[in-house]
PDB file of C-alpha atoms in Angstrom:
ATOM      1  CA  MET Y 298       0.000   0.000   0.000  1.00 98.00           C
ATOM      2  CA  LYS Y 299       1.323   3.422  -0.997  1.00 98.00           C
ATOM      3  CA  ILE Y 300       0.226   6.527   0.910  1.00 98.00           C
ATOM      4  CA  THR Y 301       0.818  10.023  -0.500  1.00 98.00           C
ATOM      5  CA  TYR Y 302       0.221  13.158   1.558  1.00 98.00           C
ATOM      6  CA  TYR Y 303      -1.054  16.268  -0.221  1.00 98.00           C
ATOM      7  CA  GLY Y 304      -1.126  18.644   2.725  1.00 98.00           C
ATOM      8  CA  HIS Y 305      -3.594  19.359   5.518  1.00 98.00           C
ATOM      9  CA  SER Y 306      -5.568  16.089   5.849  1.00 98.00           C
ATOM     10  CA  CYS Y 307      -5.582  14.967   2.216  1.00 98.00           C
ATOM     11  CA  ILE Y 308      -4.280  11.443   1.644  1.00 98.00           C
ATOM     12  CA  LEU Y 309      -4.108   9.398  -1.565  1.00 98.00           C
ATOM     13  CA  VAL Y 310      -3.960   5.631  -1.047  1.00 98.00           C
ATOM     14  CA  GLU Y 311      -2.953   3.159  -3.775  1.00 98.00           C
ATOM     15  CA  GLU Y 312      -2.842  -0.621  -3.856  1.00 98.00           C
ATOM     16  CA  ALA Y 313      -3.053  -3.168  -6.677  1.00 96.00           C
ATOM     17  CA  GLY Y 314      -4.206  -0.618  -9.231  1.00 96.00           C
ATOM     18  CA  LYS Y 315      -6.904   0.941  -7.014  1.00 98.00           C
ATOM     19  CA  ARG Y 316      -6.645   4.559  -5.893  1.00 98.00           C
ATOM     20  CA  VAL Y 317      -8.773   6.455  -3.374  1.00 98.00           C
ATOM     21  CA  ILE Y 318      -8.420   9.959  -2.000  1.00 99.00           C
ATOM     22  CA  ILE Y 319      -9.496  11.051   1.474  1.00 99.00           C
ATOM     23  CA  ASP Y 320     -10.565  14.630   2.277  1.00 99.00           C
ATOM     24  CA  PRO Y 321      -9.368  16.269  -0.979  1.00 98.00           C
ATOM     25  CA  PHE Y 322      -8.824  19.871   0.108  1.00 98.00           C
ATOM     26  CA  LEU Y 323      -6.498  21.046  -2.678  1.00 98.00           C
ATOM     27  CA  THR Y 324      -7.818  24.304  -4.154  1.00 98.00           C
ATOM     28  CA  GLY Y 325      -7.092  26.992  -1.571  1.00 97.00           C
ATOM     29  CA  ASN Y 326      -4.763  24.714   0.381  1.00 97.00           C
ATOM     30  CA  PRO Y 327      -1.430  26.569   0.560  1.00 97.00           C
ATOM     31  CA  THR Y 328       0.475  23.318   1.119  1.00 96.00           C
ATOM     32  CA  ALA Y 329      -1.102  21.257  -1.689  1.00 97.00           C
ATOM     33  CA  THR Y 330       1.285  19.931  -4.332  1.00 95.00           C
ATOM     34  CA  ILE Y 331      -1.294  18.674  -6.841  1.00 97.00           C
ATOM     35  CA  ALA Y 332      -4.252  20.297  -8.591  1.00 97.00           C
ATOM     36  CA  ALA Y 333      -7.715  18.784  -8.347  1.00 98.00           C
ATOM     37  CA  GLU Y 334      -7.782  18.422 -12.140  1.00 97.00           C
ATOM     38  CA  ASP Y 335      -4.779  16.064 -11.974  1.00 98.00           C
ATOM     39  CA  VAL Y 336      -6.279  13.623  -9.459  1.00 98.00           C
ATOM     40  CA  LYS Y 337      -7.087  10.160 -10.845  1.00 98.00           C
ATOM     41  CA  VAL Y 338      -8.994   7.953  -8.400  1.00 98.00           C
ATOM     42  CA  ASP Y 339     -11.640   5.243  -8.056  1.00 98.00           C
ATOM     43  CA  ALA Y 340     -13.425   6.910  -5.119  1.00 98.00           C
ATOM     44  CA  VAL Y 341     -13.464   9.970  -2.876  1.00 99.00           C
ATOM     45  CA  LEU Y 342     -13.787   9.266   0.851  1.00 99.00           C
ATOM     46  CA  LEU Y 343     -14.913  11.999   3.242  1.00 99.00           C
ATOM     47  CA  THR Y 344     -14.580  12.192   7.012  1.00 99.00           C
ATOM     48  CA  HIS Y 345     -16.852  15.225   7.398  1.00 98.00           C
ATOM     49  CA  GLY Y 346     -18.215  18.301   5.654  1.00 98.00           C
ATOM     50  CA  HIS Y 347     -15.930  21.161   6.653  1.00 98.00           C
ATOM     51  CA  SER Y 348     -14.565  22.994   3.628  1.00 98.00           C
ATOM     52  CA  ASP Y 349     -10.938  22.176   4.501  1.00 98.00           C
ATOM     53  CA  HIS Y 350     -11.814  18.492   4.048  1.00 98.00           C
ATOM     54  CA  PHE Y 351     -14.682  18.535   1.536  1.00 98.00           C
ATOM     55  CA  GLY Y 352     -12.546  20.714  -0.731  1.00 98.00           C
ATOM     56  CA  ASP Y 353     -12.570  19.575  -4.367  1.00 98.00           C
ATOM     57  CA  THR Y 354     -14.804  16.547  -3.835  1.00 98.00           C
ATOM     58  CA  ILE Y 355     -17.374  17.385  -6.514  1.00 98.00           C
ATOM     59  CA  THR Y 356     -14.789  18.303  -9.154  1.00 98.00           C
ATOM     60  CA  ILE Y 357     -12.798  15.112  -8.558  1.00 98.00           C
ATOM     61  CA  ALA Y 358     -15.854  12.849  -8.474  1.00 98.00           C
ATOM     62  CA  LYS Y 359     -17.235  14.270 -11.708  1.00 98.00           C
ATOM     63  CA  GLN Y 360     -13.988  14.137 -13.659  1.00 98.00           C
ATOM     64  CA  ASN Y 361     -13.324  10.545 -12.560  1.00 98.00           C
ATOM     65  CA  ASP Y 362     -16.957   9.388 -12.777  1.00 98.00           C
ATOM     66  CA  CYS Y 363     -16.426   7.845  -9.345  1.00 98.00           C
ATOM     67  CA  PRO Y 364     -18.481   7.671  -6.145  1.00 98.00           C
ATOM     68  CA  VAL Y 365     -18.208   9.858  -3.074  1.00 99.00           C
ATOM     69  CA  VAL Y 366     -18.341   7.805   0.113  1.00 99.00           C
ATOM     70  CA  ALA Y 367     -19.682   9.716   3.110  1.00 98.00           C
ATOM     71  CA  VAL Y 368     -22.060   9.662   6.070  1.00 98.00           C
ATOM     72  CA  TYR Y 369     -25.704   9.957   5.078  1.00 98.00           C
ATOM     73  CA  GLU Y 370     -26.352  13.709   5.199  1.00 98.00           C
ATOM     74  CA  LEU Y 371     -23.075  14.586   3.498  1.00 98.00           C
ATOM     75  CA  ALA Y 372     -23.692  11.921   0.848  1.00 98.00           C
ATOM     76  CA  GLU Y 373     -27.145  13.406   0.230  1.00 98.00           C
ATOM     77  CA  TYR Y 374     -25.615  16.826  -0.382  1.00 98.00           C
ATOM     78  CA  CYS Y 375     -23.043  15.374  -2.772  1.00 98.00           C
ATOM     79  CA  GLN Y 376     -25.785  13.536  -4.649  1.00 98.00           C
ATOM     80  CA  SER Y 377     -27.657  16.828  -5.017  1.00 98.00           C
ATOM     81  CA  GLN Y 378     -24.557  18.176  -6.764  1.00 98.00           C
ATOM     82  CA  GLY Y 379     -24.818  15.507  -9.450  1.00 98.00           C
ATOM     83  CA  VAL Y 380     -22.287  12.885  -8.380  1.00 98.00           C
ATOM     84  CA  GLN Y 381     -22.527   9.201  -7.527  1.00 98.00           C
ATOM     85  CA  VAL Y 382     -22.536   8.443  -3.811  1.00 98.00           C
ATOM     86  CA  GLN Y 383     -22.351   5.589  -1.367  1.00 98.00           C
ATOM     87  CA  HIS Y 384     -24.357   6.462   1.726  1.00 98.00           C
ATOM     88  CA  MET Y 385     -22.741   5.192   4.917  1.00 98.00           C
ATOM     89  CA  ASN Y 386     -22.858   5.908   8.626  1.00 98.00           C
ATOM     90  CA  ILE Y 387     -20.963   5.356  11.851  1.00 98.00           C
ATOM     91  CA  GLY Y 388     -20.182   1.705  12.561  1.00 98.00           C
ATOM     92  CA  GLY Y 389     -21.093   0.559   9.073  1.00 98.00           C
ATOM     93  CA  SER Y 390     -18.751  -1.023   6.548  1.00 98.00           C
ATOM     94  CA  HIS Y 391     -18.920  -1.641   2.815  1.00 98.00           C
ATOM     95  CA  GLN Y 392     -16.832  -3.755   0.483  1.00 98.00           C
ATOM     96  CA  PHE Y 393     -16.046  -1.950  -2.753  1.00 98.00           C
ATOM     97  CA  ASP Y 394     -14.160  -3.321  -5.742  1.00 97.00           C
ATOM     98  CA  GLY Y 395     -10.638  -3.550  -4.373  1.00 97.00           C
ATOM     99  CA  PHE Y 396     -11.090  -1.876  -0.995  1.00 98.00           C
ATOM    100  CA  LYS Y 397     -13.223  -1.882   2.156  1.00 98.00           C
ATOM    101  CA  VAL Y 398     -14.399   1.155   4.125  1.00 98.00           C
ATOM    102  CA  LYS Y 399     -15.663   1.232   7.693  1.00 98.00           C
ATOM    103  CA  TYR Y 400     -16.761   4.404   9.452  1.00 98.00           C
ATOM    104  CA  THR Y 401     -15.855   5.024  13.092  1.00 98.00           C
ATOM    105  CA  LEU Y 402     -16.694   7.625  15.669  1.00 98.00           C
ATOM    106  CA  ALA Y 403     -14.989  11.023  15.668  1.00 98.00           C
ATOM    107  CA  PHE Y 404     -15.637  13.827  18.115  1.00 98.00           C
ATOM    108  CA  HIS Y 405     -15.828  17.068  16.161  1.00 98.00           C
ATOM    109  CA  SER Y 406     -18.487  18.900  14.116  1.00 98.00           C
ATOM    110  CA  SER Y 407     -19.525  18.877  10.457  1.00 98.00           C
ATOM    111  CA  SER Y 408     -21.034  21.591   8.291  1.00 98.00           C
ATOM    112  CA  LEU Y 409     -20.613  23.305   4.961  1.00 98.00           C
ATOM    113  CA  GLU Y 410     -21.486  26.794   3.772  1.00 96.00           C
ATOM    114  CA  VAL Y 411     -24.096  26.520   1.042  1.00 96.00           C
ATOM    115  CA  ASN Y 412     -25.274  29.743  -0.632  1.00 95.00           C
ATOM    116  CA  GLY Y 413     -24.106  31.768   2.350  1.00 96.00           C
ATOM    117  CA  THR Y 414     -25.792  29.548   4.938  1.00 97.00           C
ATOM    118  CA  THR Y 415     -24.069  27.053   7.241  1.00 98.00           C
ATOM    119  CA  VAL Y 416     -25.682  23.657   6.668  1.00 98.00           C
ATOM    120  CA  TYR Y 417     -25.333  20.626   8.954  1.00 98.00           C
ATOM    121  CA  MET Y 418     -23.631  17.745   7.134  1.00 98.00           C
ATOM    122  CA  GLY Y 419     -24.143  14.844   9.507  1.00 98.00           C
ATOM    123  CA  GLN Y 420     -21.897  13.297  12.115  1.00 98.00           C
ATOM    124  CA  PRO Y 421     -18.114  13.547  11.639  1.00 98.00           C
ATOM    125  CA  ALA Y 422     -16.283  10.256  11.296  1.00 98.00           C
ATOM    126  CA  GLY Y 423     -13.026   8.412  11.114  1.00 98.00           C
ATOM    127  CA  ILE Y 424     -12.302   5.898   8.372  1.00 99.00           C
ATOM    128  CA  LEU Y 425     -10.838   2.411   8.482  1.00 98.00           C
ATOM    129  CA  LEU Y 426      -9.637   1.697   4.951  1.00 98.00           C
ATOM    130  CA  THR Y 427      -8.498  -1.799   3.983  1.00 98.00           C
ATOM    131  CA  MET Y 428      -6.757  -2.473   0.672  1.00 98.00           C
ATOM    132  CA  GLY Y 429      -5.129  -5.838   0.115  1.00 96.00           C
ATOM    133  CA  ASP Y 430      -3.848  -7.053   3.476  1.00 96.00           C
ATOM    134  CA  LYS Y 431      -3.253  -3.580   4.946  1.00 98.00           C
ATOM    135  CA  THR Y 432      -5.554  -1.374   7.019  1.00 98.00           C
ATOM    136  CA  ILE Y 433      -5.095   2.302   7.763  1.00 98.00           C
ATOM    137  CA  TYR Y 434      -7.095   4.466  10.128  1.00 98.00           C
ATOM    138  CA  HIS Y 435      -7.712   8.074   9.096  1.00 99.00           C
ATOM    139  CA  ALA Y 436      -9.109   9.682  12.231  1.00 98.00           C
ATOM    140  CA  GLY Y 437     -10.470  12.750  10.431  1.00 98.00           C
ATOM    141  CA  ASP Y 438     -10.806  15.746  12.705  1.00 98.00           C
ATOM    142  CA  THR Y 439     -11.329  14.590  16.262  1.00 98.00           C
ATOM    143  CA  ALA Y 440     -10.597  14.995  19.919  1.00 98.00           C
ATOM    144  CA  LEU Y 441      -9.001  12.160  21.837  1.00 98.00           C
ATOM    145  CA  PHE Y 442     -11.768   9.795  22.972  1.00 98.00           C
ATOM    146  CA  GLY Y 443     -11.811   6.580  24.960  1.00 98.00           C
ATOM    147  CA  ASP Y 444     -13.335   4.389  22.260  1.00 98.00           C
ATOM    148  CA  MET Y 445     -10.073   4.635  20.337  1.00 98.00           C
ATOM    149  CA  LYS Y 446      -9.051   1.810  22.657  1.00 98.00           C
ATOM    150  CA  ILE Y 447     -11.898  -0.296  21.253  1.00 98.00           C
ATOM    151  CA  ILE Y 448     -10.994   0.636  17.659  1.00 98.00           C
ATOM    152  CA  GLY Y 449      -7.468  -0.564  18.402  1.00 98.00           C
ATOM    153  CA  GLU Y 450      -8.658  -3.773  20.053  1.00 98.00           C
ATOM    154  CA  MET Y 451     -11.062  -4.677  17.243  1.00 97.00           C
ATOM    155  CA  ASN Y 452      -8.850  -3.868  14.265  1.00 98.00           C
ATOM    156  CA  ASP Y 453      -5.330  -4.730  13.174  1.00 97.00           C
ATOM    157  CA  ILE Y 454      -4.295  -1.238  12.060  1.00 98.00           C
ATOM    158  CA  ASP Y 455      -1.009  -0.911  10.187  1.00 98.00           C
ATOM    159  CA  THR Y 456      -0.829   2.897  10.181  1.00 98.00           C
ATOM    160  CA  ALA Y 457      -2.838   5.643  11.872  1.00 98.00           C
ATOM    161  CA  ILE Y 458      -3.274   9.067  10.285  1.00 98.00           C
ATOM    162  CA  LEU Y 459      -3.889  11.470  13.153  1.00 98.00           C
ATOM    163  CA  PRO Y 460      -4.482  15.227  13.425  1.00 99.00           C
ATOM    164  CA  ILE Y 461      -2.010  17.100  15.627  1.00 98.00           C
ATOM    165  CA  GLY Y 462      -2.791  20.765  14.975  1.00 98.00           C
ATOM    166  CA  ASP Y 463      -4.573  21.425  18.283  1.00 98.00           C
ATOM    167  CA  VAL Y 464      -7.131  24.301  18.540  1.00 98.00           C
ATOM    168  CA  LEU Y 465      -9.661  22.539  16.286  1.00 98.00           C
ATOM    169  CA  THR Y 466      -8.556  18.925  16.891  1.00 98.00           C
ATOM    170  CA  MET Y 467      -6.416  17.049  19.359  1.00 98.00           C
ATOM    171  CA  GLY Y 468      -2.862  18.265  19.703  1.00 98.00           C
ATOM    172  CA  PRO Y 469       0.413  16.296  19.684  1.00 98.00           C
ATOM    173  CA  GLU Y 470       0.262  15.029  23.257  1.00 98.00           C
ATOM    174  CA  ASP Y 471      -3.254  13.658  22.863  1.00 98.00           C
ATOM    175  CA  ALA Y 472      -2.339  12.181  19.478  1.00 98.00           C
ATOM    176  CA  VAL Y 473       0.455  10.173  21.116  1.00 98.00           C
ATOM    177  CA  ILE Y 474      -2.064   8.745  23.585  1.00 98.00           C
ATOM    178  CA  ALA Y 475      -4.382   7.967  20.662  1.00 98.00           C
ATOM    179  CA  ALA Y 476      -1.579   6.077  18.920  1.00 98.00           C
ATOM    180  CA  GLU Y 477      -0.981   3.980  22.032  1.00 98.00           C
ATOM    181  CA  TRP Y 478      -4.670   3.187  22.419  1.00 98.00           C
ATOM    182  CA  LEU Y 479      -4.919   2.263  18.720  1.00 98.00           C
ATOM    183  CA  ARG Y 480      -2.019  -0.189  19.113  1.00 98.00           C
ATOM    184  CA  VAL Y 481      -0.291   1.037  15.972  1.00 98.00           C
ATOM    185  CA  GLU Y 482       3.376   0.843  15.045  1.00 95.00           C
ATOM    186  CA  LYS Y 483       3.323   3.823  12.673  1.00 98.00           C
ATOM    187  CA  VAL Y 484       1.647   7.250  12.680  1.00 98.00           C
ATOM    188  CA  ILE Y 485       1.413   9.886   9.954  1.00 98.00           C
ATOM    189  CA  PRO Y 486       0.540  13.318  11.405  1.00 98.00           C
ATOM    190  CA  VAL Y 487      -1.889  15.560   9.506  1.00 98.00           C
ATOM    191  CA  HIS Y 488      -3.967  18.716   9.993  1.00 98.00           C
ATOM    192  CA  TYR Y 489      -1.057  20.927  11.015  1.00 98.00           C
ATOM    193  CA  ASN Y 490       1.039  23.797   9.552  1.00 98.00           C
ATOM    194  CA  THR Y 491      -1.553  24.596   6.880  1.00 98.00           C
ATOM    195  CA  PHE Y 492      -2.437  27.827   8.656  1.00 97.00           C
ATOM    196  CA  PRO Y 493      -0.599  29.791  11.383  1.00 97.00           C
ATOM    197  CA  PHE Y 494      -3.028  28.895  14.177  1.00 97.00           C
ATOM    198  CA  ILE Y 495      -2.361  25.145  13.796  1.00 98.00           C
ATOM    199  CA  GLU Y 496       1.429  25.279  13.519  1.00 98.00           C
ATOM    200  CA  GLN Y 497       3.190  22.341  15.153  1.00 98.00           C
ATOM    201  CA  ASP Y 498       6.705  20.893  15.277  1.00 98.00           C
ATOM    202  CA  ALA Y 499       6.428  17.548  13.499  1.00 97.00           C
ATOM    203  CA  LYS Y 500       9.896  16.497  14.636  1.00 97.00           C
ATOM    204  CA  SER Y 501       8.969  16.957  18.290  1.00 98.00           C
ATOM    205  CA  PHE Y 502       5.831  14.920  17.702  1.00 98.00           C
ATOM    206  CA  THR Y 503       7.725  12.045  16.109  1.00 98.00           C
ATOM    207  CA  GLU Y 504      10.188  12.108  18.992  1.00 97.00           C
ATOM    208  CA  LEU Y 505       7.277  11.806  21.439  1.00 97.00           C
ATOM    209  CA  LEU Y 506       5.991   8.831  19.475  1.00 98.00           C
ATOM    210  CA  GLU Y 507       9.395   7.179  19.372  1.00 97.00           C
ATOM    211  CA  SER Y 508       9.690   7.500  23.155  1.00 97.00           C
ATOM    212  CA  LYS Y 509       6.651   5.191  23.235  1.00 97.00           C
ATOM    213  CA  GLY Y 510       8.066   2.761  20.685  1.00 97.00           C
ATOM    214  CA  ILE Y 511       5.918   4.057  17.815  1.00 98.00           C
ATOM    215  CA  LYS Y 512       7.353   5.198  14.496  1.00 98.00           C
ATOM    216  CA  GLY Y 513       6.368   8.696  13.372  1.00 98.00           C
ATOM    217  CA  VAL Y 514       6.400   9.437   9.651  1.00 98.00           C
ATOM    218  CA  ALA Y 515       6.023  13.197   9.098  1.00 98.00           C
ATOM    219  CA  LEU Y 516       5.561  13.492   5.342  1.00 98.00           C
ATOM    220  CA  GLU Y 517       6.185  16.691   3.428  1.00 97.00           C
ATOM    221  CA  PRO Y 518       3.289  17.550   1.099  1.00 98.00           C
ATOM    222  CA  GLY Y 519       3.722  15.513  -2.075  1.00 98.00           C
ATOM    223  CA  ALA Y 520       5.799  12.823  -0.356  1.00 98.00           C
ATOM    224  CA  SER Y 521       4.838   9.147  -0.061  1.00 98.00           C
ATOM    225  CA  THR Y 522       5.441   6.178   2.188  1.00 98.00           C
ATOM    226  CA  GLU Y 523       4.689   2.477   1.780  1.00 97.00           C
ATOM    227  CA  ILE Y 524       3.375  -0.016   4.310  1.00 95.00           C
TER     228      ILE Y 524
END
């Protein structure tokens, strides 16, 4: 499985010819290293509706003629914009052609501005994505919460993708605890250094992880890692 980071919380995952993108905030993302028009994928997966995660979802789904996978209310909105969708919700899983998605809890909020009005977009979520024999956990935007222990107990997670920016999500210290509870050996930090108010020192974070026996992989936007 190959994982490419495109800044903020945007991740492209590839395995055996299948490609999915999670939270494709590219246009307006000062750290993005790819344009929405250049994205080639089989599906768009969303953790929640905030604009810094929803991003270029509609553009990418239309140009690839691929589905958007999201919790019910967010999927309904995407469908209203003329794209294919797979409605899902927390705790549910679905086997697609070449990959499996399961939605988990996340403690955050979810909305999108539509015609100048803030519209509720359903419950925020985390995503367990399995491709081949590897599973990653993209936590989305979330606080630290106790059920991460259960997620770790129930799933053999190869890599966790965790927000560390603080202010709007958990910060580095809580993310280290999350990694321990999830029982992972590798963590990719996201949702930091996009904007001044979520600046973090990725090196310090990886050092905290390593003190707990967990490998931290702080990717520069555009860089990839394999698991």
